[in-house]
XYZ file of C-alpha atoms in Angstrom:
507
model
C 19.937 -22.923 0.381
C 17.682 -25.644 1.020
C 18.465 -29.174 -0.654
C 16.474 -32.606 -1.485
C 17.251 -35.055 -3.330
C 15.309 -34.570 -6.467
C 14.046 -31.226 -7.673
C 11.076 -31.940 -9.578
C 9.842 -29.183 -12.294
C 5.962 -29.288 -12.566
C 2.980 -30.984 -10.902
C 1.122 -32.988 -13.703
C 0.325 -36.599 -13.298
C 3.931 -37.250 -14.700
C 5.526 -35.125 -11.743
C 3.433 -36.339 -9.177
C 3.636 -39.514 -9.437
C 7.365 -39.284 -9.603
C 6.932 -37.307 -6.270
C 4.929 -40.305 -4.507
C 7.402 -42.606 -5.559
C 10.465 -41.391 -4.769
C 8.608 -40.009 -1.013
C 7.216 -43.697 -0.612
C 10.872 -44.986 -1.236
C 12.292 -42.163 1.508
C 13.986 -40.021 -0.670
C 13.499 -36.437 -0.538
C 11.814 -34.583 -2.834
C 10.812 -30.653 -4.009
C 7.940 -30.139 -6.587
C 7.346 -26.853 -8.172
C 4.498 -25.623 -10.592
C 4.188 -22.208 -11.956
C 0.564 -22.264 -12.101
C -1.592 -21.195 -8.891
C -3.722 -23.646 -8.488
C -4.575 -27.514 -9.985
C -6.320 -27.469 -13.120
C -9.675 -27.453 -13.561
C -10.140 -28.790 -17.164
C -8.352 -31.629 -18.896
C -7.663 -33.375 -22.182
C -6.534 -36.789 -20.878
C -9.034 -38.964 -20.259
C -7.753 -42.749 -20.046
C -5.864 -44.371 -17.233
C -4.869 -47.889 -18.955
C -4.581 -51.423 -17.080
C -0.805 -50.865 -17.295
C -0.618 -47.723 -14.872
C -3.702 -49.248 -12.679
C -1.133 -52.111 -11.841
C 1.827 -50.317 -11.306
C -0.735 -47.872 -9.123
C -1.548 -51.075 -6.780
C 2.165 -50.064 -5.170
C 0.938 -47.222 -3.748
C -2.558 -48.931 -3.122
C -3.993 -46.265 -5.831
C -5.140 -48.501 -8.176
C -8.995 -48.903 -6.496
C -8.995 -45.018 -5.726
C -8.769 -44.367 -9.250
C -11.479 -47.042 -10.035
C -14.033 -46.106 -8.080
C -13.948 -42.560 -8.830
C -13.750 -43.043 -12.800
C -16.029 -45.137 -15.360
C -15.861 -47.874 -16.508
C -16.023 -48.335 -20.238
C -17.989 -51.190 -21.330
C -17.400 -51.020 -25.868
C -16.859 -48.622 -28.173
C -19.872 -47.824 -30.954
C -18.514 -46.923 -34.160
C -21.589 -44.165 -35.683
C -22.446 -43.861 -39.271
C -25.028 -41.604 -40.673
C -26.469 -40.954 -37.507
C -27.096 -44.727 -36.633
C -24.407 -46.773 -34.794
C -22.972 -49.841 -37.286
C -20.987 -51.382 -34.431
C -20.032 -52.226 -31.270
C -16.487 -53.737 -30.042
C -17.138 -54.763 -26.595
C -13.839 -54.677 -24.189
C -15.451 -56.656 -21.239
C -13.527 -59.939 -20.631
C -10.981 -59.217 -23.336
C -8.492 -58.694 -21.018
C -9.553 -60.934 -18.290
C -6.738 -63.710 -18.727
C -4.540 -60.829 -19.114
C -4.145 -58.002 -16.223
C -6.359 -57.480 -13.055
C -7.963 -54.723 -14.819
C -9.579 -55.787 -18.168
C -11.212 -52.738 -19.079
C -10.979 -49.150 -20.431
C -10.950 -46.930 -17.615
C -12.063 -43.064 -18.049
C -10.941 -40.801 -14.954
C -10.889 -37.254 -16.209
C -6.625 -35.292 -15.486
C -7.951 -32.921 -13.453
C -9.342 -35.078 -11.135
C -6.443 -37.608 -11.531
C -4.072 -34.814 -10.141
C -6.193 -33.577 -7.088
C -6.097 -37.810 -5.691
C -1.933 -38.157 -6.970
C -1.936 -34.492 -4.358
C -3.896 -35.456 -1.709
C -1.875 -38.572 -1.444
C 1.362 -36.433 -1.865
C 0.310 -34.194 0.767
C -0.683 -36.777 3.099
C 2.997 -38.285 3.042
C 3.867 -34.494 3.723
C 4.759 -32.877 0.330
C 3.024 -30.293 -0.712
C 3.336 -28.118 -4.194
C 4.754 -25.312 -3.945
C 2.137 -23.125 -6.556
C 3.487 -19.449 -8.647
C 7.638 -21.378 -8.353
C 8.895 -21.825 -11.927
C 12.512 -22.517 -12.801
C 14.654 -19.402 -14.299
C 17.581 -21.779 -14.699
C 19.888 -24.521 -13.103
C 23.732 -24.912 -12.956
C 25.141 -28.451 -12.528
C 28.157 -29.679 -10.898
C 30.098 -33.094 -9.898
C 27.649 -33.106 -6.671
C 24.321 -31.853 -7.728
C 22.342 -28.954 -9.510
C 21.946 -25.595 -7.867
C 18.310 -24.183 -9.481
C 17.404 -20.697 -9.757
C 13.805 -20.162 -9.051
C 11.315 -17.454 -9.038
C 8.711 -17.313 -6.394
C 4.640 -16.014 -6.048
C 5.878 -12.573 -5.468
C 8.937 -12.439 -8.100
C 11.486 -13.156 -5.526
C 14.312 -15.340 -6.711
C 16.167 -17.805 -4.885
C 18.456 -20.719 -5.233
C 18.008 -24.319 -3.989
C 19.836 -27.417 -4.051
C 19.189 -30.860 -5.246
C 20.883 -34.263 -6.646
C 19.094 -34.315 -9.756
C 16.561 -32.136 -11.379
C 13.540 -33.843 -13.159
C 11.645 -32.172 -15.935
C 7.990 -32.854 -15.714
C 6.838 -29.228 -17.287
C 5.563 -30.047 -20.503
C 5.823 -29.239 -24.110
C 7.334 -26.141 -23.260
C 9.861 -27.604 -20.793
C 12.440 -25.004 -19.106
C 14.555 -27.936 -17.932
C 14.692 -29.265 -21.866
C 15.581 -25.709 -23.092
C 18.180 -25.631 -20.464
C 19.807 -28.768 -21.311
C 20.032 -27.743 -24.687
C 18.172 -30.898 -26.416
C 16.330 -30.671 -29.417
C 12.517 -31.439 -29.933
C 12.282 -32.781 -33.550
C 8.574 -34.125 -34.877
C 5.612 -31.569 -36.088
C 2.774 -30.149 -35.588
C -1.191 -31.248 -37.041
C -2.743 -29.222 -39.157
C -6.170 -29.852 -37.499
C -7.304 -27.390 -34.419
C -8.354 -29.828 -31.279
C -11.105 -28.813 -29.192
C -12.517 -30.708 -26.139
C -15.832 -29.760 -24.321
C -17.051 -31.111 -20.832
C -20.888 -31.181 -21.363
C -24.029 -32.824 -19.527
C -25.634 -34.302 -22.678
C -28.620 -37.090 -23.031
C -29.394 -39.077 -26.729
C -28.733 -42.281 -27.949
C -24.682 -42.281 -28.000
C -25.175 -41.256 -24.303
C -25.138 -44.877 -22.943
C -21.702 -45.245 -21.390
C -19.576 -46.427 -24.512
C -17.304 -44.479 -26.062
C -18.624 -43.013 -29.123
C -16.738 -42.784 -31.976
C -18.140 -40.878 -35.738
C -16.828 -42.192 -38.662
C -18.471 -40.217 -41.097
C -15.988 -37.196 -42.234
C -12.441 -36.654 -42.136
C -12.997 -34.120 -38.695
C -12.708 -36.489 -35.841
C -15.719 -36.357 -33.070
C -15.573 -39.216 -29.575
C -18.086 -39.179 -26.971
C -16.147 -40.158 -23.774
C -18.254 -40.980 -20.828
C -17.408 -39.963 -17.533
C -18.885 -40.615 -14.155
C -22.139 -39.424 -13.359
C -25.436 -39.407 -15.159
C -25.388 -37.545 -18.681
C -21.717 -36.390 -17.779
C -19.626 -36.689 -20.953
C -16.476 -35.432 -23.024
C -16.655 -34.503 -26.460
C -13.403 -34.439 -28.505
C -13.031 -33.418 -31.504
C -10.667 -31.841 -34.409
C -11.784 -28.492 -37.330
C -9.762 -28.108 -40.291
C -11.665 -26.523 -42.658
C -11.640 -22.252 -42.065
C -12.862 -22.124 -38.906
C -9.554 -23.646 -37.724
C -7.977 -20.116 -38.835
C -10.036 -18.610 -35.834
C -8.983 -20.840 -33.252
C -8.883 -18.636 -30.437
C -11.901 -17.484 -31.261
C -14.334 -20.594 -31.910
C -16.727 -21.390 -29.296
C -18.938 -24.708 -28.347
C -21.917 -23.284 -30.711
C -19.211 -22.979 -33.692
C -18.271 -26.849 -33.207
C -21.577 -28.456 -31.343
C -23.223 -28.559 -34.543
C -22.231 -32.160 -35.924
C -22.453 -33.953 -32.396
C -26.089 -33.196 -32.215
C -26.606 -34.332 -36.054
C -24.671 -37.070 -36.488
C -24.715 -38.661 -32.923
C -27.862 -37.491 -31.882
C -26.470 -36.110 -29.347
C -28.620 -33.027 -26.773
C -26.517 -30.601 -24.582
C -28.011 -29.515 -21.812
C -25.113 -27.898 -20.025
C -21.512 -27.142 -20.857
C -19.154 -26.828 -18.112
C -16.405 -25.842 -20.096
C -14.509 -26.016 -23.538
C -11.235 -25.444 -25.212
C -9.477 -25.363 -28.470
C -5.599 -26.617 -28.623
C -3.067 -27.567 -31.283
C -1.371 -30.877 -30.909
C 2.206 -32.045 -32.319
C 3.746 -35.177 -32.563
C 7.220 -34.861 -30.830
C 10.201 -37.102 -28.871
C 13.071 -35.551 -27.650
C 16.719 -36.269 -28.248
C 17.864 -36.942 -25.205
C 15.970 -37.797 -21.829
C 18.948 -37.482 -19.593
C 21.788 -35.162 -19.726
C 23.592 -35.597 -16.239
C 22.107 -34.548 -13.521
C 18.656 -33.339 -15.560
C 15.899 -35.639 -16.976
C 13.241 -34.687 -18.744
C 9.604 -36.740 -18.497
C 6.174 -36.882 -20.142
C 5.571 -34.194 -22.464
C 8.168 -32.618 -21.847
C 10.112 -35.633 -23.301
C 7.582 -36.733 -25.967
C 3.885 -35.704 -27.443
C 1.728 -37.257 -29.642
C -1.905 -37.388 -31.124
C -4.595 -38.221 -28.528
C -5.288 -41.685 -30.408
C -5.442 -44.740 -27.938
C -5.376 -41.838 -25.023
C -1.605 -42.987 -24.530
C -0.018 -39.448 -23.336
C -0.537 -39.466 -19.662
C -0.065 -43.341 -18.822
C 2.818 -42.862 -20.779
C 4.562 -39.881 -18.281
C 3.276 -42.130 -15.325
C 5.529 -45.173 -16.869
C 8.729 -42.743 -17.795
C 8.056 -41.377 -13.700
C 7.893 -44.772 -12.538
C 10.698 -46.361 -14.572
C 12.924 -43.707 -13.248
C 12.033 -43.315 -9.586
C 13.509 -46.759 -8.621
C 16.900 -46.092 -10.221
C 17.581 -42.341 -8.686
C 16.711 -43.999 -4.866
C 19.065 -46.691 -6.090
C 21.811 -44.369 -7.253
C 21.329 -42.037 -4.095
C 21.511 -44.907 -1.517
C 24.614 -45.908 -3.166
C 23.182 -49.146 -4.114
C 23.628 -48.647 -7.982
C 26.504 -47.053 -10.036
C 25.167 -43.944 -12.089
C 25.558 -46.076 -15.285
C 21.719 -47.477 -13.920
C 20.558 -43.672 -15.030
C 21.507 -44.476 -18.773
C 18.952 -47.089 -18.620
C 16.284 -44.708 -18.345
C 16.649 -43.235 -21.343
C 17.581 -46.132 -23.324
C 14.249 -48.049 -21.854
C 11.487 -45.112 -22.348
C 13.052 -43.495 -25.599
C 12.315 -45.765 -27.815
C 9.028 -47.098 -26.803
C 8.231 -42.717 -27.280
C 8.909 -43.166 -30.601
C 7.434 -46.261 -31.732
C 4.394 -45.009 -30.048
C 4.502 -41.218 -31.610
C 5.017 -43.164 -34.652
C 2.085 -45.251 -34.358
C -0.417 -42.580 -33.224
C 0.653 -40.640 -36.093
C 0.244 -43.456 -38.771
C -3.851 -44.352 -36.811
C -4.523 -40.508 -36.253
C -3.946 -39.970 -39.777
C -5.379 -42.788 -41.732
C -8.514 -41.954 -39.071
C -8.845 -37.763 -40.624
C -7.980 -39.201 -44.252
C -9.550 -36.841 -46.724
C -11.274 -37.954 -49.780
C -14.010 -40.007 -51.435
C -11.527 -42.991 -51.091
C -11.235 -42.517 -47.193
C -14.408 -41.512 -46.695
C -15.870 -45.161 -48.616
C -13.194 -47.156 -46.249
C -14.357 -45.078 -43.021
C -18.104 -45.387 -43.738
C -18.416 -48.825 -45.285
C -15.024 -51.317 -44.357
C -14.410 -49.760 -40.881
C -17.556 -50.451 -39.724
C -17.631 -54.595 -41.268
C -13.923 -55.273 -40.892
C -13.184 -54.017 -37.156
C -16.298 -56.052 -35.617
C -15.315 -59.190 -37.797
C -11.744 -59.119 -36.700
C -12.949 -58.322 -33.533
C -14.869 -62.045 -33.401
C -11.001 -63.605 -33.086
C -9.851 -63.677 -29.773
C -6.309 -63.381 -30.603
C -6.676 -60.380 -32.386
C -8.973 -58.861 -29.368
C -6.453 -59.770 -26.740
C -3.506 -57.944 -29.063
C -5.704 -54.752 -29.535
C -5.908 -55.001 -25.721
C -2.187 -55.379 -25.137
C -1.502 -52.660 -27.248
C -3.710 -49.796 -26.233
C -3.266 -51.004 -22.405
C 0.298 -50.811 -22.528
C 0.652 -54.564 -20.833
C 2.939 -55.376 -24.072
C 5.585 -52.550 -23.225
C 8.735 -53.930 -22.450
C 12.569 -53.313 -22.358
C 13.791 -56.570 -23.992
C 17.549 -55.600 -25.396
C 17.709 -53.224 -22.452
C 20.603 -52.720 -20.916
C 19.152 -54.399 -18.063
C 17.310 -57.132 -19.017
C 19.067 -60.630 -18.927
C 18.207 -63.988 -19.895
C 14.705 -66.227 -21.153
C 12.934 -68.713 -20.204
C 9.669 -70.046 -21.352
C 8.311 -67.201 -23.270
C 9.479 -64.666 -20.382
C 12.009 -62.831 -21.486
C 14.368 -60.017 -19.503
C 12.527 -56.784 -19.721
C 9.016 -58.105 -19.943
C 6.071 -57.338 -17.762
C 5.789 -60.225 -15.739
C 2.492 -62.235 -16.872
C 0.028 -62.151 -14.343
C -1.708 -64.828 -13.037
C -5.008 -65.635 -11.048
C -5.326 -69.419 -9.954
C -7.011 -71.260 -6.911
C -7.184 -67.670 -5.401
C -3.272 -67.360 -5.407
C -2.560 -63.616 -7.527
C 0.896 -63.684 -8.138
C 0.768 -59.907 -8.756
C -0.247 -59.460 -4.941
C 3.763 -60.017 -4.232
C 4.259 -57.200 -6.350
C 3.178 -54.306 -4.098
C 6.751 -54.356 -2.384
C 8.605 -51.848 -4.297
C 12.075 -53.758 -4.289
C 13.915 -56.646 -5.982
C 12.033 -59.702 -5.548
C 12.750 -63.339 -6.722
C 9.968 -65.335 -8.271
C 9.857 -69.345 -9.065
C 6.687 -70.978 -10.368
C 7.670 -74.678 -8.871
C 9.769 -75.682 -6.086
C 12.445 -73.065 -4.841
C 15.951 -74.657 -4.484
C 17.774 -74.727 -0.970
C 21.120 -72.657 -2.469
C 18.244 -70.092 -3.459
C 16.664 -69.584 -0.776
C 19.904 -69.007 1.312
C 20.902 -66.590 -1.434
C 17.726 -64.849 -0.569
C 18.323 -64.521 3.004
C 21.191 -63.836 2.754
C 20.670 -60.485 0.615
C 17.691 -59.800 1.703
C 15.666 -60.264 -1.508
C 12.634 -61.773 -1.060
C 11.584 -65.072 -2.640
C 8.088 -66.133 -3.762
C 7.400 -69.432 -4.893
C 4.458 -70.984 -6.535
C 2.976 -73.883 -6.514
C 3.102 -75.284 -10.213
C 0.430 -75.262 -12.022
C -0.772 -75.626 -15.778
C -1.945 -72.010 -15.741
C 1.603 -70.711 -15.247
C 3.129 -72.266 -18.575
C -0.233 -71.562 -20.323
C 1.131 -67.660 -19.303
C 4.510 -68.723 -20.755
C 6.166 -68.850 -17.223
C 8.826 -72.171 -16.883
C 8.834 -74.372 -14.208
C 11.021 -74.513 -11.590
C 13.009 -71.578 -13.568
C 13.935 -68.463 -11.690
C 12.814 -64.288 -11.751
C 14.182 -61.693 -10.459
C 12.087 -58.839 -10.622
C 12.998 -55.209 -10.514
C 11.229 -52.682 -7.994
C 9.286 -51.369 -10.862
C 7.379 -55.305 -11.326
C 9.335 -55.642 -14.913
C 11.618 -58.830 -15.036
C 14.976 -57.877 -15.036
C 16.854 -61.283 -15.664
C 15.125 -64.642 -16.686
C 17.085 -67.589 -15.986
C 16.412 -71.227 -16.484
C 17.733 -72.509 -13.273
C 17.894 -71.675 -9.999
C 21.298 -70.563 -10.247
C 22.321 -68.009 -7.177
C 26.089 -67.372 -9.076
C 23.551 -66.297 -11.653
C 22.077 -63.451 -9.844
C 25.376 -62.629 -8.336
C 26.444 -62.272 -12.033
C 23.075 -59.859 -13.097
C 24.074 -57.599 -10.126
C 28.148 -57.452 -10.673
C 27.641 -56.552 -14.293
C 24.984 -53.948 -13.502
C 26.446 -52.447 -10.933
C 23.557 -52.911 -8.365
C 23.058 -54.263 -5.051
C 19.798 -55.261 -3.849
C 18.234 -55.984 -0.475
C-alpha cells in the first residue's frame, strides 16, 4: 500500500490549498476527487483581503489579482434606478495590503491552486472517492475506489475531509450536521450582459423579498447573476431555466443578456458540524460548515480552516508539537463557523423579509441609512473588517497567550506600511517568527539564534501604536501570521514558557 502523510478527500479550493501547504512545508500529501475533471461553473465568487494575505506565502496573492476584478462599490437598485452607492476604495487602505472586494470566479480559482499543485509535483488523482477508512494508533488505512471500479487500500497519518456537504469522511466519523435548510431555490447564471448596472459594481436589488446581485467579473460585459425563487416556480427546481428567472434582471436592473454561458439552480442550508476532528480524521470547508452566500464568506472560510490546520499536522509529524496542538484546530475554526452561520442567517434573512413592513424598510431606509452610516469612517472600516475576515481571531484559544497594547494572543497581526518598511513582507516565511516594534534586547536576540526563530525588529514609529502595537514589547508569531503570545517585555523565559506549556518546539 502506498502511504503519505495526509490523505486529503476532495480537490476544492479548501483541499487544495491544504495540499500546497502542507507540499510547500515538505510533507507528503495524496488528494483525491471523485469527479473527472475541474469544474467548469461556480457559485463562489469573492476571495477576501484575509485569504489574499495569507496567499502572499505561497506568492499567490498577485496571481489571483490580476486574473480577477476588482470591485470598486456596491449600488443598491430601487425601482429600476440605483438610490446608492457604498464605495469600498480606500476603506481598507490603513487596514490590509488589499483594500478592496476582489471577484475571481471558483472555477477558475481551482485551475491556478492546481497548476501550482502540479508544478510542486502533485497532481489529483480524478474518478478516486473514499468507500471508507479504518484508524489505528499509527495512522488510517483508506479504502478507495478507482476510475475503473477497482478498489484499493492506501496509507496515511491523517485523513482530511475537504468533500463537501455530503462529506464521506464526516459520515464515517460518525458526527452530526445540525442547522437547516432555506426555503428559497438559488440559482446563479454566468451571462455576457450590457445596461446600466453593468459598470463594474456589484449590483444589488432591493425591491422584493427574492434576492437578485449583479457580480462583475473580468472581461467586458462578463457578469454573474445570483439570485433566489420562492414563490411556485421554486417547486420545479430542476426544471426552471434562465428564461423562467431572467425576467426581473432585465426590468428592474435594466439589465440586456446577450449570451449565457451557463446556469444552475441549487438549495442552500445553513450548517456547522459537531466535531472537526475525531483522531486521525478532520473534516474542512463545507464539509465542516455551510451557510447562506451573504458576504460571499464560504470559500475564504475553507481556505482559513486549510490553512489553520496545515501548520499544526507538519508540526505534529516532524515531532515538533505534541498531538494536543490538533485540538486547537477545532477549538480555533469551530466557533468562528458558527458565529458566522449565525450571522449570515440573521443578514440573509432580514435581506428576503416578506411583507409590506420589509418591503417599506428595503425600499425606503436601506437605501438612506446604509449610505449615511456609510459617511463614518469607523463604521466603514468595521463593515470592512467584518466581511474581509481581517477581524477573525482566536483570542481565548488554547494557544494564544498574553497582551500588549491592543494586540492580543490570537489576533491577526496589524499590518503596517511606513517609510516603505511593510511589516507583513516578514510574513512570507511560513514558521515561528519573533516581532518587536522598537529596539530588540541582547538576551532576545541570543534566544533567537539560538532556536532558530527569526527576529524582526522595527524601527519605532508613531504609526505602530496608532495600529495598537507596544513599543519595545515582544511577538511571537505562529507560521500561519496570527500572534500566538503577546508579551510586554522582551522576556526569552517567556517564550520558553509559551512553548513548554504548548508542547511545541520551534526553529
Amino acid at each position: 500500500m502506498t502511504r503519505s502523510d495526509v490523505l486529503i478527500i476532495g480537490a476544492g479550493p479548501t483541499g487544495l490549498v491544504l495540499a500546497l501547504w502542507l507540499t510547500k512545508l515538505g510533507a507528503t500529501v495524496r488528494i483525491i476527487d471523485k469527479t473527472a475533471e475541474p469544474g467548469t461553473t461556480s457559485r463562489a465568487l469573492a476571495v477576501h483581503a484575509r485569504t489574499l494575505e495569507l496567499y502572499s506565502q505561497l506568492d499567490l496573492a498577485d496571481a489571483v489579482i490580476e486574473k480577477g476584478h476588482k470591485v470598486p462599490a456596491i449600488g443598491l437598485w430601487v425601482e429600476g434606478k440605483q438610490q446608492a452607492r457604498l464605495s469600498f476604495e480606500d476603506v481598507g487602505a490603513n487596514v490590509t495590503p488589499y483594500p478592496f472586494l476582489h471577484i475571481f470566479p471558483q472555477d477558475e480559482h481551482e485551475r491556478l491552486l492546481i497548476a501550482r499543485l502540479e508544478a510542486l509535483g502533485v497532481s489529483v488523482e480524478r474518478q478516486t472517492e473514499l468507500i471508507g477508512y479504518d484508524e489505528d494508533g499509527s495512522g488510517v488505512v483508506a479504502r478507495l475506489r478507482g476510475p475503473s471500479g477497482q478498489e484499493a487500500r492506501c496509507e496515511a497519518a491523517y485523513i482530511a475531509g475537504c468533500d463537501g456537504a455530503r462529506s464521506q469522511v464526516r459520515q464515517v466519523m460518525g458526527t452530526g450536521f445540525p442547522g437547516g435548510t432555506y426555503k428559497q431555490i438559488f440559482y446563479v447564471a454566468d451571462v455576457e450582459a450590457s445596461g446600466q448596472a453593468i459598470n463594474g459594481d456589484l449590483a444589488v436589488d432591493l425591491d422584493e423579498a427574492d434576492f437578485l446581485a449583479v457580480f462583475p467579473l473580468a472581461g467586458e460585459g462578463r457578469v454573474r447573476l445570483i439570485g433566489t425563487v420562492r414563490d411556485e416556480r421554486a417547486e420545479h427546481a430542476d426544471t426552471l431555466k434562465f428564461d423562467d428567472v431572467s425576467g426581473r434582471a432585465i426590468e428592474k436592473l435594466k439589465v440586456t443578456v446577450e449570451k449565457v454561458n451557463w446556469f444552475s439552480t441549487y438549495h442552500v442550508h445553513h450548517r456547522v458540524t459537531e466535531h472537526f476532528r475525531n483522531g486521525r480524521a478532520f473534516l474542512l470547508g463545507d464539509a465542516a460548515h455551510i451557510h447562506s452566500p451573504a458576504g460571499g464568506q464560504g470559500m475564504n472560510t475553507g481556505i482559513g480552516d486549510a490553512i489553520n490546520l496545515a501548520w499544526k499536522l507538519k508540526a505534529v509529524l516532524d515531532g515538533r508539537a505534541s498531538d494536543a496542538l490538533l485540538n486547537s484546530y477545532e477549538a480555533e475554526r469551530q466557533p468562528f463557523a458558527k458565529r458566522l452561520v449565525n450571522t449570515t442567517d440573521r443578514a440573509f434573512t432580514l435581506a428576503t423579509a416578506e411583507g409590506k413592513f420589509a418591503d417599506f424598510v428595503r425600499t425606503r431606509i436601506v437605501p438612506v441609512v446604509l449610505p449615511a452610516a456609510a459617511k463614518f469612517e469607523v463604521w466603514r472600516e468595521w463593515m470592512f473588517r467584518t466581511v474581509s475576515q481581517v477581524m477573525i481571531n482566536y483570542r481565548g484559544g488554547p494557544i494564544s497567550s498574553g497582551v500588549s497594547g491592543d494586540v492580543h494572543g490570537g489576533d491577526r497581526l496589524p499590518w503596517v506600511l511606513i517609510g516603505g518598511v511593510d511589516n507583513y513582507e516578514r510574513l512570507i516565511a511560513m514558521t515561528w517568527q519573533v516581532h518587536v516594534y522598537g529596539a530588540a534586547s541582547n538576551d532576545l536576540t541570543s534566544w533567537c539564534t539560538r532556536r532558530n526563530v527569526p527576529l524582526h525588529a522595527f524601527e519605532w514609529q508613531p504609526a505602530y501604536q496608532n495600529a495598537g502595537l507596544a513599543r519595545d514589547a515582544m511577538y511571537l508569531l505562529r507560521p500561519d501570521t496570527y500572534v500566538a503570545l503577546a508579551c510586554k517585555s522582551e522576556d526569552p523565559e517567556a517564550l520558553d514558557r509559551y512553548f513548554a506549556d504548548k508542547g511545541i518546539r520551534p526553529g
